[in-house]
Coordinates of C-alpha atoms in Angstrom, one line a residue:
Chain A
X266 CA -77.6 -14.8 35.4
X267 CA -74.6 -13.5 37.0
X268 CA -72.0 -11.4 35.7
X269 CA -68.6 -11.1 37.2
X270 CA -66.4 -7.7 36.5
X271 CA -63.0 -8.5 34.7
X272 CA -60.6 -5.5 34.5
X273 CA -60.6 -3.2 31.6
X274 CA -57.7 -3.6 29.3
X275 CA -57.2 -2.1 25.3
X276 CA -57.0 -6.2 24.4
X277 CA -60.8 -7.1 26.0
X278 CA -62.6 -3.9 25.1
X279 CA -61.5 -3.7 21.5
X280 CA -64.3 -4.6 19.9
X281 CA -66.8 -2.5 21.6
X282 CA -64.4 0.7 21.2
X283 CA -61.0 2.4 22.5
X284 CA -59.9 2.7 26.4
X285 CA -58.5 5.9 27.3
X286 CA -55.4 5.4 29.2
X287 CA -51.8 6.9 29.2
X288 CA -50.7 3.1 29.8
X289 CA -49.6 1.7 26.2
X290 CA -50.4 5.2 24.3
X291 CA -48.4 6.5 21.8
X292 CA -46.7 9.6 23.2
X293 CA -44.5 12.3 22.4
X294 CA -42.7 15.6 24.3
X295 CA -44.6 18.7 23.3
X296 CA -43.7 22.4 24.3
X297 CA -39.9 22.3 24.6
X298 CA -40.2 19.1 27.0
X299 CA -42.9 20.4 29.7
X300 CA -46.0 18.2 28.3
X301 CA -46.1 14.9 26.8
X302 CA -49.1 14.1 24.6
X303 CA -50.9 10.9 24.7
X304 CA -52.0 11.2 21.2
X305 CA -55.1 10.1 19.6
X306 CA -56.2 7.8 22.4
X307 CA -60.1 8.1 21.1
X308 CA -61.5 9.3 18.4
X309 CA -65.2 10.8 17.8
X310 CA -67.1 9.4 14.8
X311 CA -70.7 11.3 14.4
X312 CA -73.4 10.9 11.8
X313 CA -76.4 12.9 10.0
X314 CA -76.6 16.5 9.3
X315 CA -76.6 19.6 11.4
X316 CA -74.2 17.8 14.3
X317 CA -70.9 18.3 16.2
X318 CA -68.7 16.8 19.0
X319 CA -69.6 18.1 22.1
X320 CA -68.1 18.2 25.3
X321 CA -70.4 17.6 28.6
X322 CA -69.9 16.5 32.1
X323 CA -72.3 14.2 33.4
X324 CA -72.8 14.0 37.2
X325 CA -73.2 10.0 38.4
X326 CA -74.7 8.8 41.2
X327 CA -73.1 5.8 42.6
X328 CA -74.9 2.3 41.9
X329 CA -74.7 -0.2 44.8
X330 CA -73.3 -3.7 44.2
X331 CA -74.9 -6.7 43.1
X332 CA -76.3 -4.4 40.4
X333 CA -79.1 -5.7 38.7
X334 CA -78.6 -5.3 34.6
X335 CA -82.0 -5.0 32.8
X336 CA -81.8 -1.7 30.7
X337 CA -79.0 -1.4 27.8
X338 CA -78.7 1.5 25.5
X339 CA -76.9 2.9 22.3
X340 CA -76.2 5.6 20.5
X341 CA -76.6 5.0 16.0
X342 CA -75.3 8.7 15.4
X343 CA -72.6 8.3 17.2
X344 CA -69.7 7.3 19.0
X345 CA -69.5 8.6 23.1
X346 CA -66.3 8.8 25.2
X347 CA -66.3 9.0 29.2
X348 CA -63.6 10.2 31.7
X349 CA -63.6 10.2 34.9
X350 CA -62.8 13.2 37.2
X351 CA -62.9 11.6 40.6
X352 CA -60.4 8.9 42.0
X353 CA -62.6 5.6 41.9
X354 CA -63.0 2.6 40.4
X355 CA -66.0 2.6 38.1
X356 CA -67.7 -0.2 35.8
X357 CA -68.1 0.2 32.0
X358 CA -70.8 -2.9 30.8
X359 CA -71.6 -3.3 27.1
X360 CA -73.2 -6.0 24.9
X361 CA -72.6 -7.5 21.6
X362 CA -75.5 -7.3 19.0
X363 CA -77.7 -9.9 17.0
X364 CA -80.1 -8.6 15.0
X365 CA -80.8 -5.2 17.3
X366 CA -80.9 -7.0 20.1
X367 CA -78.2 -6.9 23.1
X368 CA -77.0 -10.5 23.3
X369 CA -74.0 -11.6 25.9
X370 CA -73.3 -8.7 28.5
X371 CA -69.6 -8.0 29.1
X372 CA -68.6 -6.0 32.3
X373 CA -65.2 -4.4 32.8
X374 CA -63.8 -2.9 35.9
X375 CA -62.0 0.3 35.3
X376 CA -59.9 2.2 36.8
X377 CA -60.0 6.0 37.7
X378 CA -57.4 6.3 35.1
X379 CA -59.2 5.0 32.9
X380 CA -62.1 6.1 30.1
X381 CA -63.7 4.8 27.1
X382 CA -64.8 5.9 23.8
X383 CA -67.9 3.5 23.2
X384 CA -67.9 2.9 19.3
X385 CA -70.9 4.3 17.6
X386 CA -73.9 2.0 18.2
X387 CA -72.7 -0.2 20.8
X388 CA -74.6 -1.4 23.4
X389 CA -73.6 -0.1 26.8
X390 CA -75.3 0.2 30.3
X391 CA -75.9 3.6 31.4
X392 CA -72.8 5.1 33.6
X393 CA -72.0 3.4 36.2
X394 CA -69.8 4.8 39.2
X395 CA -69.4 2.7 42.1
X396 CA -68.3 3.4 46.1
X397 CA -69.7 7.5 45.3
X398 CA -70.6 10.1 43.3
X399 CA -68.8 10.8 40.5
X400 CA -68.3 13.6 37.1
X401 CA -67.5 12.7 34.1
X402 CA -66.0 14.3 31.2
X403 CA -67.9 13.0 28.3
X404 CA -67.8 13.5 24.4
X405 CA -70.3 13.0 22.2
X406 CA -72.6 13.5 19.6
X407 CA -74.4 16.9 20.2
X408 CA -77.7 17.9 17.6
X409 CA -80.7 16.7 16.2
X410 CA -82.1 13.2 15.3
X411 CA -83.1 10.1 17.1
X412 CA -79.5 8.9 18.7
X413 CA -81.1 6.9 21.1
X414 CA -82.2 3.1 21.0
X415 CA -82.8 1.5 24.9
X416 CA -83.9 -2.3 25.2
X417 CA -85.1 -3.8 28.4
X418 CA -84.2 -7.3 29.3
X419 CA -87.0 -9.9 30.5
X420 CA -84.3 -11.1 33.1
X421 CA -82.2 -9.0 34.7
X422 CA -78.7 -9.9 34.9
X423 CA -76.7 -9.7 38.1
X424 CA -73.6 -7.8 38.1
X425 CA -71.0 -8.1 40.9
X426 CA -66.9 -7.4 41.0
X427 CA -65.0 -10.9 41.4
X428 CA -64.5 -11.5 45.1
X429 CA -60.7 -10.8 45.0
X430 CA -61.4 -7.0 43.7
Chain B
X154 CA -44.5 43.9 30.8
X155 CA -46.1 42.4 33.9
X156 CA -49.6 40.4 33.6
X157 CA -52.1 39.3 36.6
X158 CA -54.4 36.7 36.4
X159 CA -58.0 37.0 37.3
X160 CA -60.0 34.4 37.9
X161 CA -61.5 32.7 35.0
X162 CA -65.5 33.3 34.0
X163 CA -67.6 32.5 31.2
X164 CA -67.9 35.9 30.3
X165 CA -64.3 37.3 31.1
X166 CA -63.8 33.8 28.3
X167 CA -66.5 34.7 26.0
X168 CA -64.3 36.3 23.2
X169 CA -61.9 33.2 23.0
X170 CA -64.0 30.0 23.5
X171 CA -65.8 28.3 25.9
X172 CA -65.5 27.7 30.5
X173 CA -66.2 24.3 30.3
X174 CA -67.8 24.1 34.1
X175 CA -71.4 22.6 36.2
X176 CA -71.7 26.1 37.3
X177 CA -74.2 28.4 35.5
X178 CA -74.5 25.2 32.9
X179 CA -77.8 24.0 31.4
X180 CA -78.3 20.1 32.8
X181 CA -81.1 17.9 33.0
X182 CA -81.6 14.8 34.4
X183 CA -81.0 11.1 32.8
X184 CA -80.6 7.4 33.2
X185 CA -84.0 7.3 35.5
X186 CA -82.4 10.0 37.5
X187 CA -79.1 8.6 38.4
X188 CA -77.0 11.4 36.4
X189 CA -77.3 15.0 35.4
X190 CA -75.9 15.9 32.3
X191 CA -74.5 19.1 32.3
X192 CA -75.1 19.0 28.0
X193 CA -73.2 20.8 25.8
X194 CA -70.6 23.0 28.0
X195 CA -68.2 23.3 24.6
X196 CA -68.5 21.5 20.8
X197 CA -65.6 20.9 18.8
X198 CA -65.0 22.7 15.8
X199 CA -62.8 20.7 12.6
X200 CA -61.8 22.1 9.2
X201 CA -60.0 20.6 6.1
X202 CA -60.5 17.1 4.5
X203 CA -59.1 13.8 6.1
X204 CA -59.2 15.2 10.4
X205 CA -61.7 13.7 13.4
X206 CA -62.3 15.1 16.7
X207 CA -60.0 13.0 18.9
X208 CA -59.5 12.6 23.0
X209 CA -55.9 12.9 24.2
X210 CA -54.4 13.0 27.5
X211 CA -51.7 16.3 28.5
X212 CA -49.0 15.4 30.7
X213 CA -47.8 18.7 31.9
X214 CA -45.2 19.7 33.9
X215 CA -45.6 22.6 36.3
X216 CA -44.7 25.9 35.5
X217 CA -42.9 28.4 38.4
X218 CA -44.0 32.0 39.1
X219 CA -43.7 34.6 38.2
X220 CA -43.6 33.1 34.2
X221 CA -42.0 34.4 31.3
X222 CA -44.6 34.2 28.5
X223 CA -42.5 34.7 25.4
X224 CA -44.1 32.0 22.9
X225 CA -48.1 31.6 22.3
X226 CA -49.5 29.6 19.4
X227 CA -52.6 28.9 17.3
X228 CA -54.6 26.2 16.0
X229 CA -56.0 27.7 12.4
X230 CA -57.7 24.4 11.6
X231 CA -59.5 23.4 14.8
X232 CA -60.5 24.0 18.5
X233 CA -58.6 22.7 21.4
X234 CA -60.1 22.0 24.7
X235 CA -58.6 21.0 28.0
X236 CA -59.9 19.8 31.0
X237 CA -57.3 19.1 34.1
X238 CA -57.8 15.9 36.1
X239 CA -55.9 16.6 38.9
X240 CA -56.8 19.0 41.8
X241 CA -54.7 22.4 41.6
X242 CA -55.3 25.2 39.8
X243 CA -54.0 26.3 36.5
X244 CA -53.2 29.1 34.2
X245 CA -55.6 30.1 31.0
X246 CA -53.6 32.4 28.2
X247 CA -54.9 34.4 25.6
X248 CA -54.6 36.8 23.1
X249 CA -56.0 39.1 20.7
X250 CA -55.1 38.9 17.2
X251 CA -54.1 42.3 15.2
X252 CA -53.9 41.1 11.4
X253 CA -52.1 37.8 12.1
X254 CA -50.1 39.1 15.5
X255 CA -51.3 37.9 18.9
X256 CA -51.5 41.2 21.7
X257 CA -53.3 42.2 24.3
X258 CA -52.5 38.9 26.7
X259 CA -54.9 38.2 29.1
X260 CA -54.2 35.6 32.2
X261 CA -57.0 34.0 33.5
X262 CA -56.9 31.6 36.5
X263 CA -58.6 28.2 36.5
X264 CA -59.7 26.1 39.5
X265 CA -59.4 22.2 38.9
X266 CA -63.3 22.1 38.5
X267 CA -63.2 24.4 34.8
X268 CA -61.6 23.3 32.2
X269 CA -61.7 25.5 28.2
X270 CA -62.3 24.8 24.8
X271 CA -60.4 27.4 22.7
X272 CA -62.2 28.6 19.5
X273 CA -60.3 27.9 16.4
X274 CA -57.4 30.3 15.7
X275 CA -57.2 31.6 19.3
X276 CA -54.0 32.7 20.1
X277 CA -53.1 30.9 23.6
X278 CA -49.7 30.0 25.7
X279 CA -49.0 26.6 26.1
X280 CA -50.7 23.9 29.0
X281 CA -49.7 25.6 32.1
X282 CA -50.4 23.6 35.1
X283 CA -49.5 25.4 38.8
X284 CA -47.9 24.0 41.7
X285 CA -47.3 20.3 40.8
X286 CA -47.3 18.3 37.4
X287 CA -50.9 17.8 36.4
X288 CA -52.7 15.4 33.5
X289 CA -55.8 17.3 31.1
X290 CA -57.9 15.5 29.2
X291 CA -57.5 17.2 25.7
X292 CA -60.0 17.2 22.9
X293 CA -58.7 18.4 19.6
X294 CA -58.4 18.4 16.0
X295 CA -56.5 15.1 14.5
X296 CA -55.4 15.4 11.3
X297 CA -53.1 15.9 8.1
X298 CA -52.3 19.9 7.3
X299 CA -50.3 22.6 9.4
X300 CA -52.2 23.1 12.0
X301 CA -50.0 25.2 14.5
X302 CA -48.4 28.6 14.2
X303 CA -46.2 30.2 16.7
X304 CA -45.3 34.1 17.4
X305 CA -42.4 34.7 20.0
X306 CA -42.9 38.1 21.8
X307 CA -39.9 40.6 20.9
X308 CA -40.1 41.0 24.8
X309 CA -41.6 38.5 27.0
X310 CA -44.8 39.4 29.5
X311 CA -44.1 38.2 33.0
X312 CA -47.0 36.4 34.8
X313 CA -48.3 36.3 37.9
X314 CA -51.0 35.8 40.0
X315 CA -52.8 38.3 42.3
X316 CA -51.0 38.6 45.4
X317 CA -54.6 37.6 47.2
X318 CA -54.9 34.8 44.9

């Protein structure tokens, strides 16, 4: 089945988590004037014993377009954020759930100004920077336990951006 | 008094927090070899009832050499790590406390590819972006409870960089 990117906005992603962006934040001046804090765009939410938030960067290889979908993962523990550090567009793809399983892909195009903080245990694809290479600041859950859950689909999905983007 | 900045290092760091950087990082390899996860560069640190690690965005207005650095403040309830999504290096500030009184400053200069995570209660100078206004990615205690104290210096420090650098 195809899937066709639709850009991310706070609106479409809220139920999967929260979209990092300056764009619609809450802000206010900080240090007599000089900085303005985007507050509280994300939040970390981590479970069991014997865990923090951590801060990582992951290094992405770029993933060619059609992409074909058939591995989803999440995370029970916890919840886990990505930034990006380059200037590209990048793809964020996540699923609802029925049951434990990954039912009805969504894929959003983001921006380079844009992150995400994936709620804890929602289905996501893996990172997915497109055109090149790409870091990413990411926060989340950092200790022991099992925090991973994949699931493999019998048919892969096709993934491509809208013709226009 | 006049402060120069040398460049920032993990271990030059080691006494105030953590150099969030790839370099010199443990990473291993994930998603079927797509993306290295450089795991674990900084974790967050929370105290007090009623907080969460959040994600904020820094909009920062550049600062002009040589700086006056009269003002430095402290978190006692929590880390605060910054990462700068631009491309220009930037300023690091710390101090050493004596019984509640920050001294000792030391200036560290940052490329655009480190970013810190100061340990709670590190007595810093505010976001100090060089050259042109810059954006950091911020993670950070959010919460209920004082969680800032400030000391102004009876006479300000002036900064500046090497005259190599």
């Amino acid at each position: 089945m195809a899937l066709i990117a639709q850009p991310l906005t706070k609106e479409r992603f809220a139920d999967y988590g929260q979209v990092i962006e300056k764009d619609g934040s809450e802000s206010f001046l900080i240090n007599n004037g000089n900085c303005r804090r985007h507050h509280a765009l994300a939040t970390a939410e981590i479970a069991g014993p014997d865990c923090k938030v951590g801060i990582s960067i992951f290094a992405g290889q770029p993933y060619e377009l059609p992409l074909q979908l058939s591995l989803v993962e999440r995370h029970p523990l916890g919840s886990q954020a990505f930034y990006p550090l380059g200037d590209k567009a990048w793809l964020v793809i996540v699923c609802d759930d029925d049951n434990g399983t990954p039912v009805s892909p969504k894929v959003f195009l983001a921006s380079s100004d844009q992150g995400i903080s994936l709620n804890r245990g929602v289905w996501h694809g893996v990172l997915t920077p497109l055109h090149e290479a790409c870091d990413f600041l990411v926060v989340d859950r950092i200790g022991e336990g099992n925090n991973l859950e994949e699931h493999t689909f019998d048919t892969p999905y096709q993934v491509d951006l809208a013709a226009s983007a």
